[in-house]
Coordinates of C-alpha atoms in Angstrom, one line a residue:
M1 CA -0.2 0.1 0.2
R2 CA 1.4 3.5 -1.0
Y3 CA 1.1 6.1 1.9
P4 CA -1.1 9.2 0.2
K5 CA 0.7 12.0 -1.4
L6 CA 4.5 10.4 -0.1
L7 CA 6.7 8.5 -2.3
F8 CA 7.2 5.0 -0.1
S9 CA 10.0 4.2 -1.6
I10 CA 11.6 7.2 -1.7
V11 CA 11.5 9.1 1.0
V12 CA 10.0 6.4 3.5
F13 CA 11.2 3.0 2.6
L14 CA 14.9 4.1 1.1
G15 CA 15.2 7.6 3.5
L16 CA 16.4 9.9 0.7
S17 CA 16.4 13.2 2.3
L18 CA 15.0 15.9 -0.7
T19 CA 18.3 17.9 -0.1
A20 CA 19.4 15.1 -2.7
V21 CA 17.1 17.3 -5.0
A22 CA 18.3 20.4 -4.4
Q23 CA 21.4 19.8 -5.3
N24 CA 20.3 19.2 -9.1
N25 CA 19.6 22.1 -10.5
K26 CA 16.6 24.6 -10.4
R27 CA 15.2 22.9 -13.9
V28 CA 15.5 19.5 -13.0
E29 CA 14.1 20.2 -9.1
K30 CA 11.6 21.8 -10.9
L31 CA 10.5 19.0 -13.3
F32 CA 10.8 16.6 -10.2
E33 CA 8.6 18.2 -7.7
E34 CA 6.1 18.3 -10.6
A35 CA 6.3 14.5 -11.6
R36 CA 5.9 13.7 -7.5
S37 CA 3.0 15.6 -7.2
L38 CA 1.6 13.8 -10.2
Y39 CA 2.7 10.5 -9.0
S40 CA 1.0 10.9 -5.7
A41 CA -2.1 12.1 -7.8
D42 CA -2.5 8.1 -9.7
N43 CA -1.2 10.2 -12.8
Y44 CA 1.5 7.7 -13.7
S45 CA 1.9 8.4 -17.3
K46 CA 2.5 12.3 -17.3
S47 CA 4.8 11.6 -14.7
L48 CA 6.7 9.2 -16.0
E49 CA 7.0 11.4 -19.3
I50 CA 8.5 14.3 -16.8
C51 CA 11.0 11.9 -15.6
E52 CA 11.6 11.7 -19.5
D53 CA 13.0 15.0 -20.0
I54 CA 14.5 15.1 -16.3
L55 CA 16.6 12.0 -17.4
T56 CA 17.1 13.9 -20.9
L57 CA 18.8 16.4 -18.6
D58 CA 20.6 14.5 -15.8
P59 CA 20.7 10.6 -17.3
D60 CA 22.2 9.3 -13.9
D61 CA 19.5 11.3 -11.4
A62 CA 19.2 8.7 -9.1
N63 CA 15.8 10.0 -7.4
T64 CA 14.1 10.3 -10.8
H65 CA 15.2 6.5 -11.3
L66 CA 13.3 5.9 -8.0
L67 CA 10.4 7.5 -9.0
M68 CA 10.0 5.7 -11.9
A69 CA 11.2 2.5 -10.3
E70 CA 8.0 3.4 -7.6
M71 CA 6.1 3.6 -10.8
Y72 CA 7.5 0.7 -12.6
K73 CA 6.3 -1.6 -9.0
D74 CA 2.7 -0.3 -9.2
M75 CA 2.2 -1.2 -12.6
D76 CA 3.6 -3.9 -12.5
S77 CA 6.4 -3.4 -15.0
T78 CA 9.3 -5.5 -13.1
R79 CA 11.7 -5.8 -15.3
L80 CA 11.7 -2.2 -15.8
E81 CA 11.4 -1.1 -12.3
I82 CA 14.5 -3.4 -11.9
S83 CA 16.0 -1.4 -14.7
H84 CA 15.9 2.1 -12.8
L85 CA 17.0 0.6 -9.5
I86 CA 20.1 -0.6 -11.1
K87 CA 20.6 3.0 -13.2
A88 CA 19.5 4.6 -9.7
Q89 CA 21.7 2.2 -7.3
K90 CA 25.0 4.0 -9.4
N91 CA 25.0 7.3 -8.0
S92 CA 23.4 6.4 -4.4
T93 CA 25.2 4.4 -2.0
N94 CA 21.3 3.3 -0.2
P95 CA 21.9 -0.2 1.0
L96 CA 18.0 -0.7 0.7
I97 CA 18.3 -0.5 -3.2
D98 CA 19.9 -4.0 -3.2
F99 CA 16.1 -5.4 -1.1
R100 CA 14.4 -3.3 -3.6
L101 CA 16.5 -5.5 -6.2
G102 CA 15.7 -9.1 -5.0
E103 CA 12.3 -7.8 -4.2
A104 CA 12.0 -7.7 -7.7
F105 CA 14.1 -10.5 -8.7
Y106 CA 12.1 -12.4 -6.6
K107 CA 9.0 -11.3 -8.2
L108 CA 9.9 -12.6 -11.8
G109 CA 11.3 -16.0 -10.7
M110 CA 15.1 -14.5 -10.9
Y111 CA 15.4 -16.5 -7.7
S112 CA 19.8 -16.5 -8.0
E113 CA 19.5 -13.2 -8.9
A114 CA 17.3 -12.4 -5.7
L115 CA 19.4 -14.3 -3.5
S116 CA 22.9 -12.4 -4.4
F117 CA 20.9 -8.8 -3.7
Y118 CA 18.9 -10.4 -0.2
D119 CA 22.5 -11.8 0.9
K120 CA 24.5 -8.6 -0.4
Y121 CA 21.2 -6.3 1.7
K122 CA 21.9 -8.9 4.9
E123 CA 25.5 -7.3 5.5
N124 CA 24.2 -4.1 6.4
K125 CA 24.3 -3.7 10.1
T126 CA 21.3 -1.4 10.1
I127 CA 18.6 -3.7 9.1
P128 CA 15.0 -2.7 11.2
E129 CA 13.8 -6.0 13.4
K130 CA 10.8 -6.2 11.5
R131 CA 12.6 -6.2 8.1
Q132 CA 15.4 -8.8 9.4
F133 CA 12.1 -11.2 9.5
L134 CA 11.0 -10.7 6.5
L135 CA 14.5 -11.2 4.6
A136 CA 15.2 -14.3 6.6
C137 CA 11.7 -15.6 5.0
K138 CA 12.9 -14.3 1.7
I139 CA 15.9 -15.7 1.7
A140 CA 14.4 -19.3 2.9
S141 CA 12.1 -18.7 0.0
C142 CA 14.7 -18.7 -2.5
K143 CA 16.9 -21.5 -1.3
F144 CA 13.5 -24.1 -1.1
A145 CA 13.0 -22.3 -4.8
L146 CA 15.3 -23.2 -6.2
N147 CA 16.1 -26.5 -4.6
S148 CA 12.2 -27.5 -6.1
I149 CA 13.4 -26.5 -9.3
A150 CA 16.4 -28.9 -8.8
N151 CA 13.7 -31.2 -7.7
P152 CA 10.6 -30.9 -9.7
V153 CA 6.7 -33.2 -8.3
D154 CA 5.7 -34.8 -10.9
F155 CA 2.9 -32.4 -13.3
E156 CA 1.8 -33.1 -16.6
P157 CA -1.2 -30.6 -16.7
N158 CA -4.5 -31.7 -18.9
N159 CA -6.9 -28.9 -21.2
L160 CA -10.9 -30.6 -19.9
G161 CA -10.8 -29.3 -23.8
D162 CA -13.9 -27.7 -25.6
N163 CA -16.6 -29.3 -23.7
I164 CA -16.1 -27.5 -20.5
N165 CA -14.1 -24.4 -21.3
S166 CA -14.1 -21.7 -23.9
P167 CA -12.9 -18.7 -24.6
N168 CA -14.6 -17.0 -22.1
D169 CA -12.8 -17.5 -18.3
E170 CA -13.3 -20.4 -17.1
Y171 CA -12.1 -21.4 -13.1
W172 CA -13.0 -23.2 -9.8
P173 CA -13.6 -26.4 -10.8
T174 CA -15.3 -28.5 -8.0
P175 CA -15.5 -32.1 -8.5
T176 CA -18.6 -33.8 -7.0
L177 CA -18.3 -36.8 -4.7
D178 CA -18.7 -39.8 -6.9
G179 CA -16.3 -38.1 -9.9
K180 CA -19.3 -38.0 -11.9
H181 CA -19.7 -34.0 -12.4
L182 CA -17.8 -30.9 -12.0
V183 CA -19.3 -27.6 -11.2
F184 CA -17.4 -24.7 -12.0
T185 CA -17.5 -20.7 -12.4
R186 CA -17.4 -19.3 -16.4
L187 CA -17.1 -15.5 -16.5
M188 CA -20.0 -14.2 -19.6
K189 CA -17.5 -11.9 -21.3
D190 CA -19.9 -11.6 -23.9
S191 CA -22.8 -10.7 -21.8
V192 CA -25.6 -8.4 -23.4
T193 CA -24.9 -6.1 -20.6
R194 CA -21.0 -6.3 -19.0
P195 CA -19.1 -9.6 -18.0
Q196 CA -20.1 -11.4 -14.9
E197 CA -19.6 -14.8 -13.8
D198 CA -22.4 -17.7 -13.8
F199 CA -21.9 -21.3 -12.5
F200 CA -22.2 -24.4 -15.1
M201 CA -22.1 -28.1 -13.6
A202 CA -20.6 -31.0 -16.7
D203 CA -22.1 -34.6 -16.5
L204 CA -19.0 -37.3 -17.3
D205 CA -20.6 -38.9 -20.8
S206 CA -19.3 -41.3 -22.8
L207 CA -16.0 -39.9 -21.3
Q208 CA -16.7 -36.6 -22.6
W209 CA -17.7 -33.4 -20.1
D210 CA -20.7 -31.6 -21.8
A211 CA -21.1 -28.8 -19.5
E212 CA -25.2 -26.6 -18.9
P213 CA -25.3 -23.6 -16.8
I214 CA -26.9 -23.9 -13.3
S215 CA -29.9 -21.7 -14.3
D216 CA -31.6 -21.8 -10.8
V217 CA -28.6 -20.5 -9.3
N218 CA -27.5 -18.0 -12.1
T219 CA -28.1 -14.5 -11.8
P220 CA -27.4 -11.5 -14.1
E221 CA -24.7 -10.4 -11.0
N222 CA -21.6 -12.3 -9.7
E223 CA -22.2 -16.0 -8.6
G224 CA -18.4 -18.2 -8.5
A225 CA -16.1 -19.5 -5.9
Q226 CA -18.6 -22.5 -4.8
T227 CA -18.4 -25.7 -2.5
L228 CA -21.2 -29.1 -2.8
S229 CA -22.1 -30.8 -0.3
A230 CA -21.6 -34.7 -0.5
D231 CA -24.6 -35.5 -2.0
S232 CA -24.8 -32.2 -4.3
K233 CA -27.8 -31.3 -2.5
I234 CA -26.0 -28.1 -0.5
M235 CA -23.9 -25.6 -2.2
F236 CA -22.3 -22.6 -0.7
F237 CA -20.6 -19.7 -3.1
T238 CA -19.4 -16.6 -2.6
A239 CA -21.7 -13.4 -4.3
C240 CA -20.2 -9.9 -3.9
N241 CA -21.9 -6.2 -3.9
R242 CA -25.7 -8.0 -3.2
E243 CA -28.9 -5.9 -1.7
D244 CA -28.8 -8.2 0.6
G245 CA -25.1 -8.4 1.4
Y246 CA -23.4 -7.8 5.0
G247 CA -20.1 -6.3 4.0
S248 CA -17.9 -7.0 -0.1
C249 CA -18.5 -10.5 -0.7
D250 CA -20.2 -12.7 1.0
I251 CA -20.9 -16.5 1.3
F252 CA -24.3 -17.1 0.0
F253 CA -26.4 -20.9 -0.1
S254 CA -28.7 -22.8 -2.1
R255 CA -30.4 -26.0 -1.7
F256 CA -31.5 -28.5 -4.4
V257 CA -34.8 -29.7 -3.1
N258 CA -37.6 -31.8 -5.2
G259 CA -35.6 -31.5 -8.3
Q260 CA -34.3 -27.9 -8.2
W261 CA -32.2 -25.3 -6.7
T262 CA -34.1 -22.9 -4.1
T263 CA -33.3 -19.4 -4.8
P264 CA -29.9 -18.3 -4.0
C265 CA -29.9 -16.3 -0.2
N266 CA -27.2 -15.0 2.2
A267 CA -26.1 -17.6 4.5
G268 CA -26.3 -14.5 7.5
E269 CA -23.8 -14.5 10.5
P270 CA -22.1 -15.5 12.1
L271 CA -20.8 -16.7 8.4
N272 CA -20.8 -13.2 6.8
T273 CA -19.6 -10.0 8.3
R274 CA -19.5 -6.0 7.1
S275 CA -15.9 -7.8 5.8
W276 CA -14.9 -10.0 3.2
E277 CA -16.1 -12.8 2.8
A278 CA -15.8 -15.8 -0.2
Q279 CA -14.1 -18.7 -1.0
P280 CA -16.1 -21.1 1.3
S281 CA -15.2 -25.1 1.4
L282 CA -17.7 -27.9 3.0
S283 CA -16.3 -30.9 4.9
S284 CA -18.0 -33.9 3.3
D285 CA -19.8 -34.5 6.7
N286 CA -21.6 -31.1 7.0
H287 CA -19.7 -30.1 9.8
Y288 CA -17.1 -27.4 9.0
L289 CA -17.6 -25.0 6.5
Y290 CA -14.4 -23.3 5.7
F291 CA -13.7 -19.7 4.1
A292 CA -11.2 -17.0 3.7
S293 CA -11.9 -13.7 5.4
S294 CA -11.3 -9.9 6.3
R295 CA -12.8 -10.0 8.9
P296 CA -10.8 -8.4 12.4
G297 CA -9.8 -10.2 15.0
G298 CA -7.1 -12.6 12.3
K299 CA -3.4 -12.9 12.4
G300 CA -3.3 -11.6 8.6
K301 CA -5.1 -8.9 5.9
K302 CA -6.8 -12.5 5.0
D303 CA -7.3 -15.5 6.8
I304 CA -8.3 -18.7 6.2
W305 CA -11.2 -19.3 9.2
R306 CA -13.9 -22.4 9.8
I307 CA -17.8 -22.1 11.3
E308 CA -19.4 -25.4 12.9
F309 CA -22.5 -26.4 10.5
L310 CA -25.4 -27.0 12.4
G311 CA -28.1 -27.7 9.7
F312 CA -31.0 -25.8 9.0
S313 CA -33.3 -24.1 10.9
E314 CA -37.2 -24.4 10.2
A315 CA -37.3 -21.6 8.2
G316 CA -34.9 -22.7 5.8
N317 CA -31.9 -20.5 6.9
P318 CA -28.3 -22.2 8.1
K319 CA -27.4 -22.6 11.7
W320 CA -23.8 -21.2 12.9
G321 CA -22.4 -22.0 15.3
K322 CA -18.5 -22.2 16.9
L323 CA -16.4 -19.8 14.3
E324 CA -12.5 -20.8 14.8
N325 CA -9.5 -19.1 12.7
L326 CA -6.9 -21.6 11.3
E327 CA -4.4 -19.7 13.2
S328 CA -1.3 -22.4 12.5
I329 CA -2.3 -21.7 8.9
N330 CA -2.3 -18.0 8.7
T331 CA 0.3 -15.4 8.6
E332 CA 0.5 -12.0 8.3
G333 CA -0.3 -12.1 4.7
D334 CA -2.7 -13.2 2.9
E335 CA -4.4 -17.2 3.1
I336 CA -6.6 -17.9 0.7
S337 CA -8.9 -20.6 -1.1
P338 CA -9.2 -23.2 1.2
F339 CA -9.8 -27.1 0.2
I340 CA -11.3 -29.7 2.7
H341 CA -10.6 -33.0 1.0
A342 CA -13.4 -35.6 1.1
N343 CA -11.7 -37.2 3.6
N344 CA -11.8 -34.5 6.6
Q345 CA -8.4 -34.7 6.7
N346 CA -6.1 -33.5 3.8
F347 CA -6.1 -29.4 3.9
Y348 CA -5.1 -27.4 1.1
F349 CA -5.2 -23.6 0.5
A350 CA -2.9 -21.1 -0.9
S351 CA -0.5 -18.4 0.4
D352 CA 2.1 -15.1 0.2
S353 CA 3.8 -15.4 3.0
H354 CA 5.0 -19.0 3.5
V355 CA 8.0 -20.3 2.5
G356 CA 7.5 -21.0 -1.4
M357 CA 8.3 -19.8 -5.4
G358 CA 6.4 -16.2 -5.0
G359 CA 2.9 -15.0 -5.4
F360 CA 0.6 -16.8 -4.3
D361 CA 1.7 -20.6 -3.6
L362 CA -0.1 -23.8 -3.1
Y363 CA 0.2 -25.8 0.0
S364 CA -0.5 -29.0 2.0
A365 CA -1.5 -30.0 5.5
M366 CA -2.8 -32.8 7.7
I367 CA -6.0 -30.9 10.1
D368 CA -7.3 -32.8 13.0
E369 CA -11.1 -32.7 14.9
D370 CA -10.4 -30.4 16.9
G371 CA -8.3 -28.5 14.0
N372 CA -4.9 -28.9 14.7
I373 CA -2.7 -28.2 11.7
T374 CA 0.7 -30.3 11.0
D375 CA 2.7 -31.8 8.1
L376 CA 2.0 -28.6 6.8
K377 CA 4.4 -28.2 2.9
N378 CA 4.9 -26.7 0.2
M379 CA 3.4 -28.4 -2.9
G380 CA 6.7 -27.7 -5.4
Y381 CA 7.4 -27.0 -8.5
P382 CA 6.0 -26.9 -10.7
I383 CA 2.8 -26.9 -9.5
N384 CA 3.8 -23.8 -7.8
T385 CA 5.8 -20.8 -9.4
Y386 CA 6.4 -17.8 -9.3
R387 CA 3.5 -16.6 -10.8
D388 CA 0.2 -16.9 -8.5
D389 CA -1.3 -20.1 -7.5
M390 CA -4.5 -21.2 -6.2
G391 CA -7.8 -22.9 -6.1
L392 CA -6.6 -26.6 -6.2
T393 CA -9.7 -29.0 -5.6
I394 CA -8.5 -32.8 -5.4
S395 CA -11.0 -35.6 -6.5
S396 CA -12.7 -37.9 -3.8
I397 CA -10.2 -40.6 -5.0
G398 CA -7.3 -38.4 -4.3
D399 CA -6.0 -38.6 -7.7
V400 CA -6.2 -36.0 -9.9
A401 CA -6.4 -32.8 -9.0
Y402 CA -8.1 -29.5 -10.7
F403 CA -7.1 -26.4 -11.3
S404 CA -7.5 -23.1 -13.8
S405 CA -4.9 -21.5 -15.8
A406 CA -3.9 -18.8 -18.0
R407 CA -0.4 -21.5 -19.3
E408 CA -2.4 -21.5 -22.6
A409 CA -2.1 -17.8 -23.7
D410 CA -4.9 -17.3 -26.5
R411 CA -7.3 -19.0 -24.6
G412 CA -7.7 -17.0 -21.1
L413 CA -8.1 -19.2 -17.9
D414 CA -9.0 -22.6 -18.9
I415 CA -9.9 -25.4 -16.1
F416 CA -6.8 -28.4 -16.4
S417 CA -6.5 -31.3 -14.4
F418 CA -3.2 -33.8 -13.4
N419 CA -2.4 -36.6 -11.8
L420 CA -1.3 -35.9 -8.2
D421 CA 2.3 -37.1 -7.3
R422 CA 2.0 -40.3 -5.1
G423 CA 3.4 -38.3 -1.6
L424 CA 0.8 -35.7 -2.0
Q425 CA -1.7 -37.4 -2.7
P426 CA -4.9 -37.5 0.2
Q427 CA -6.3 -40.2 1.6
P428 CA -8.8 -41.7 -0.7
V429 CA -12.2 -42.2 -0.1
T430 CA -15.2 -43.9 -1.2
Y431 CA -19.4 -43.2 -0.9
V432 CA -22.0 -45.3 0.9
K433 CA -25.2 -44.4 -1.7
A434 CA -28.6 -45.4 -0.1
T435 CA -32.2 -45.4 -0.8
V436 CA -34.6 -45.8 2.2
T437 CA -38.3 -46.9 2.1
N438 CA -41.1 -48.7 3.6
R439 CA -40.5 -52.5 3.4
K440 CA -44.6 -52.8 3.5
T441 CA -46.0 -50.4 0.9
H442 CA -42.4 -49.2 -0.4
A443 CA -42.6 -45.3 -0.3
P444 CA -39.2 -43.5 0.9
I445 CA -38.8 -42.9 3.8
A446 CA -36.8 -39.6 5.2
A447 CA -35.4 -41.7 7.8
N448 CA -32.0 -40.7 10.5
I449 CA -29.1 -42.1 8.7
E450 CA -26.0 -42.6 11.2
L451 CA -22.8 -43.3 10.5
V452 CA -19.6 -44.5 13.5
N453 CA -16.2 -44.9 13.0
L454 CA -15.3 -48.1 14.6
N455 CA -11.5 -47.1 14.8
S456 CA -11.8 -43.7 16.8
K457 CA -13.3 -43.8 20.9
F458 CA -13.0 -40.0 20.4
E459 CA -15.2 -39.0 16.6
K460 CA -18.5 -38.7 17.0
S461 CA -21.2 -40.3 15.2
R462 CA -22.1 -38.6 12.1
I463 CA -25.9 -38.3 11.3
Q464 CA -27.7 -37.3 8.5
R465 CA -31.1 -37.2 7.3
A466 CA -32.3 -38.8 4.1
D467 CA -34.0 -36.7 1.6
E468 CA -38.0 -36.7 0.9
K469 CA -37.1 -39.6 -1.7
G470 CA -35.0 -41.2 0.9
E471 CA -32.0 -41.3 -0.7
V472 CA -28.6 -39.9 1.5
V473 CA -25.0 -40.3 0.3
L474 CA -22.1 -40.2 2.8
A475 CA -18.5 -39.7 1.8
L476 CA -16.4 -42.8 3.7
P477 CA -12.6 -42.5 4.3
L478 CA -11.0 -45.6 3.9
R479 CA -8.9 -47.7 6.1
R480 CA -11.4 -47.4 8.8
N481 CA -14.8 -49.6 10.1
Y482 CA -18.2 -48.2 9.9
A483 CA -21.1 -48.9 11.4
F484 CA -24.2 -47.9 9.1
N485 CA -27.6 -46.9 11.3
V486 CA -30.9 -46.0 9.7
S487 CA -33.8 -45.8 12.1
E488 CA -37.4 -44.4 11.6
D489 CA -40.2 -43.8 14.2
G490 CA -42.5 -46.6 13.6
F491 CA -39.5 -48.9 12.2
L492 CA -37.0 -51.3 13.0
F493 CA -33.4 -50.0 12.7
Y494 CA -31.5 -51.5 10.0
S495 CA -27.5 -51.8 11.1
Q496 CA -24.8 -52.6 8.5
S497 CA -20.8 -53.4 9.0
M498 CA -18.3 -51.6 6.6
Q499 CA -15.2 -53.2 7.0
L500 CA -13.2 -50.5 4.7
A501 CA -9.7 -50.4 7.5
N502 CA -7.2 -52.7 5.2
A503 CA -8.8 -51.4 2.0
N504 CA -5.7 -50.0 -0.2
D505 CA -7.5 -48.4 -2.9
L506 CA -10.7 -47.1 -4.0
T507 CA -13.9 -50.0 -3.5
D508 CA -16.6 -49.6 -5.4
P509 CA -19.2 -47.6 -3.7
I510 CA -21.4 -48.8 -1.5
I511 CA -25.3 -48.8 -2.9
L512 CA -27.9 -50.3 -1.0
N513 CA -31.6 -50.4 -0.8
I514 CA -32.9 -50.5 2.5
E515 CA -36.3 -51.4 3.6
L516 CA -37.3 -50.5 6.8
E517 CA -39.5 -53.1 8.5
P518 CA -42.7 -52.2 10.4
I519 CA -43.1 -52.5 13.9
E520 CA -44.8 -55.3 14.2
L521 CA -45.2 -59.7 15.8
G522 CA -43.1 -61.8 13.6
A523 CA -40.8 -58.3 12.3
Q524 CA -36.7 -58.8 12.6
M525 CA -33.8 -57.0 11.9
E526 CA -30.2 -58.3 11.5
L527 CA -27.2 -56.8 13.7
Y528 CA -23.7 -57.0 12.0
N529 CA -21.8 -54.5 14.5
I530 CA -22.0 -56.1 17.4
Y531 CA -18.5 -57.9 17.9
Y532 CA -16.6 -60.6 20.2
E533 CA -13.5 -62.1 20.9
T534 CA -12.8 -65.3 18.8
D535 CA -14.3 -68.0 19.6
S536 CA -15.3 -66.3 22.3
F537 CA -19.0 -64.8 23.8
H538 CA -17.1 -61.4 25.2
I539 CA -18.4 -58.6 23.3
L540 CA -15.6 -56.2 22.6
P541 CA -16.0 -52.2 22.8
Q542 CA -16.4 -51.6 19.3
S543 CA -19.8 -52.7 19.7
E544 CA -20.6 -50.5 21.6
P545 CA -22.4 -48.3 19.0
E546 CA -24.3 -51.0 17.8
L547 CA -25.9 -52.4 21.4
Q548 CA -26.6 -48.5 22.9
K549 CA -28.7 -48.1 19.8
L550 CA -30.2 -51.1 21.0
V551 CA -30.8 -49.9 24.3
E552 CA -32.4 -46.4 22.6
F553 CA -34.6 -48.6 20.7
L554 CA -36.2 -50.6 22.7
G555 CA -36.4 -47.7 25.2
E556 CA -38.5 -45.7 22.8
N557 CA -40.6 -48.9 22.5
P558 CA -41.2 -50.3 25.9
E559 CA -44.7 -52.3 24.9
L560 CA -41.9 -54.3 22.5
R561 CA -40.7 -57.9 23.5
V562 CA -38.1 -59.2 21.6
E563 CA -35.9 -62.5 21.0
I564 CA -32.0 -62.2 21.0
Q565 CA -31.2 -64.4 18.1
G566 CA -27.8 -65.3 18.2
H567 CA -26.8 -67.2 14.6
T568 CA -23.2 -68.7 13.2
D569 CA -21.8 -69.3 10.1
S570 CA -20.6 -73.5 9.2
S571 CA -17.1 -73.0 9.7
G572 CA -16.2 -75.2 12.5
N573 CA -18.2 -77.9 15.3
P574 CA -22.2 -78.0 14.5
A575 CA -22.1 -78.4 17.8
S576 CA -19.7 -75.9 19.2
N577 CA -21.3 -73.2 16.5
L578 CA -24.8 -73.8 18.3
E579 CA -23.5 -73.5 21.8
L580 CA -21.2 -70.7 21.0
S581 CA -24.5 -68.9 19.3
K582 CA -26.6 -69.6 22.3
R583 CA -23.7 -67.8 25.2
R584 CA -23.5 -64.6 22.6
A585 CA -27.3 -64.2 22.4
K586 CA -27.4 -64.5 26.2
S587 CA -24.6 -62.1 26.7
V588 CA -26.8 -59.0 24.7
V589 CA -29.7 -59.9 26.7
D590 CA -26.9 -59.3 29.7
Y591 CA -25.8 -56.1 28.2
L592 CA -29.4 -54.9 27.5
V593 CA -30.5 -55.4 31.2
E594 CA -27.8 -54.1 32.5
H595 CA -28.5 -50.9 30.7
A596 CA -32.4 -50.9 32.5
I597 CA -34.1 -53.0 30.5
Q598 CA -36.3 -54.7 31.8
A599 CA -35.2 -58.8 31.7
G600 CA -39.4 -59.6 31.2
R601 CA -39.1 -58.3 27.9
L602 CA -35.9 -60.4 26.9
Q603 CA -35.1 -63.7 25.8
S604 CA -32.1 -65.2 23.7
E605 CA -31.8 -68.0 21.8
G606 CA -29.4 -69.6 19.4
Y607 CA -29.1 -71.1 16.4
G608 CA -25.5 -71.8 15.5
D609 CA -25.7 -72.2 11.5
T610 CA -28.7 -74.0 11.1
R611 CA -30.6 -70.5 9.8
P612 CA -28.2 -69.3 7.3
I613 CA -29.0 -65.9 4.9
A614 CA -26.5 -66.2 2.4
S615 CA -24.3 -69.0 0.8
N616 CA -21.5 -70.4 3.4
E617 CA -19.2 -71.3 0.2
T618 CA -17.7 -67.6 -0.1
A619 CA -15.9 -65.0 2.4
D620 CA -19.3 -62.0 2.1
G621 CA -21.9 -65.2 2.8
R622 CA -20.1 -66.4 5.7
K623 CA -19.7 -62.7 6.7
Q624 CA -24.0 -62.3 6.2
N625 CA -24.9 -64.8 8.5
R626 CA -22.5 -64.3 11.6
R627 CA -24.9 -61.4 13.0
T628 CA -27.2 -61.3 16.0
T629 CA -30.9 -61.0 14.8
I630 CA -33.9 -59.5 16.5
K631 CA -37.3 -60.8 16.6
I632 CA -40.4 -58.9 18.2
I633 CA -42.5 -62.1 19.5
G634 CA -45.2 -60.0 21.6
K635 CA -46.7 -56.0 21.5

């Protein structure tokens, strides 16, 4: 930022006194004062003309060269800035010119030259403390950049082609969880009124992307920088200068209901403030919304924050919880374009202040449930360059990244993809897509869906409600085991076990058609998340979520009497299987009694391997046969 009516570099930054000007002849002095006044009034073109007149009178005038360097810096003409800094240095001993040259060469990605000038400036004994820290960061960045160029990561960007990219600018690509769609922003330069941003969605059809506008959300105003929920039913995005806005840019939302997107609305306080809020990224469990903001209370100019998303109110507005600044990521500069991968652990963002290649670089980190940041690292060259690099998103599988770039000069901004280097790949994610219906009537049920991570004692279970069609989509990070429960008043609950702890690659998505059994005599449900020690009836701790679900169900239906049945597969001795199944069923009854379920409502029985529901010839079939059954025997 330039101080008004003053030359930041000449008077404040470089500390040159105006007495140097007085040493020149009166003509030069008068012209210089005029040029400086025009510069302060932002009339660069006229100021440069006068500076050229001065240099015809005195080609070596240091102050004129410094003034021109400052203007070319503001105009982003870095090579001309360097040229005038070098000419000014011939007649000036001020060491800050070395620092300025280091900054200019660094901006161009000329790291060896920048490092040379930074090192030269470092020899100065009177460097202010704040600039000492900045200098150390820039020297570290130069060394990092040179090492990164010598050790590049794999990076072969592929243009997504004319079905997505157009003569207009396309950017901010967002893949859906299932990888079948890509939502992106297009700058409509051929608009009748003025250029404005709209959303488009591309469908993968016969290996070709076919993009169509999202007409329900698009308006004559700008909308962009979007994020989708895992089921693609919620969209948060950035909109600026709206009548219902709080600040310059706010975060808005739309919901996909009954086959169409609702009218976009402001997402409200405390997410939005009078400051700039933009670039949202929603975690796949709908727990947190990450975003960038210039609001007060941060560490730098623009910081990355996250806020708890608590669902929607009866009026249909988002409900917000705890707000957090991601202090471990943020610096005194700018951190923007956050992206949380579908596994809710791998986190990506852009920064202009961490050690890097210059401008905005892309960084990755690991983030836990409590917001703790670990393993923060620059994504390396040539993903990052001396230019601004930002806006990265990654597929749920974790092997493909999407970004926008103007690397093909005649096309403007296009969307590209590239395969991530193995060292940069996030933990992959699969998903479960379930449809819940009434077993008797086949009508859809907007049931409660609960997903429990059995590998964590501390992670809260995820609860989500199916939509009006009885459908739900949930992201499932691999290398974990899950209990999947579906419940609704008036029905037996559904239980499923999802064993993904040993998965090394993306498995096929889990597609479930769940028929809930109405509560009536003879109805029964199969439970697959009650675990025992091998060849034992001792219940393992990871059974706790399932057993508590059963306690809750029986507590909510006090009139029911049930039989707890134990079943095994056909492996081993039939007589031993029968005895083991009886003891296991009795263990479940004992647990329920210990948790305030009346013993008179319960009875247990073991059936060994006599009632299979699948073939015992396959591992999957045997897994289905090893189960606990709850049967209604009285109401």
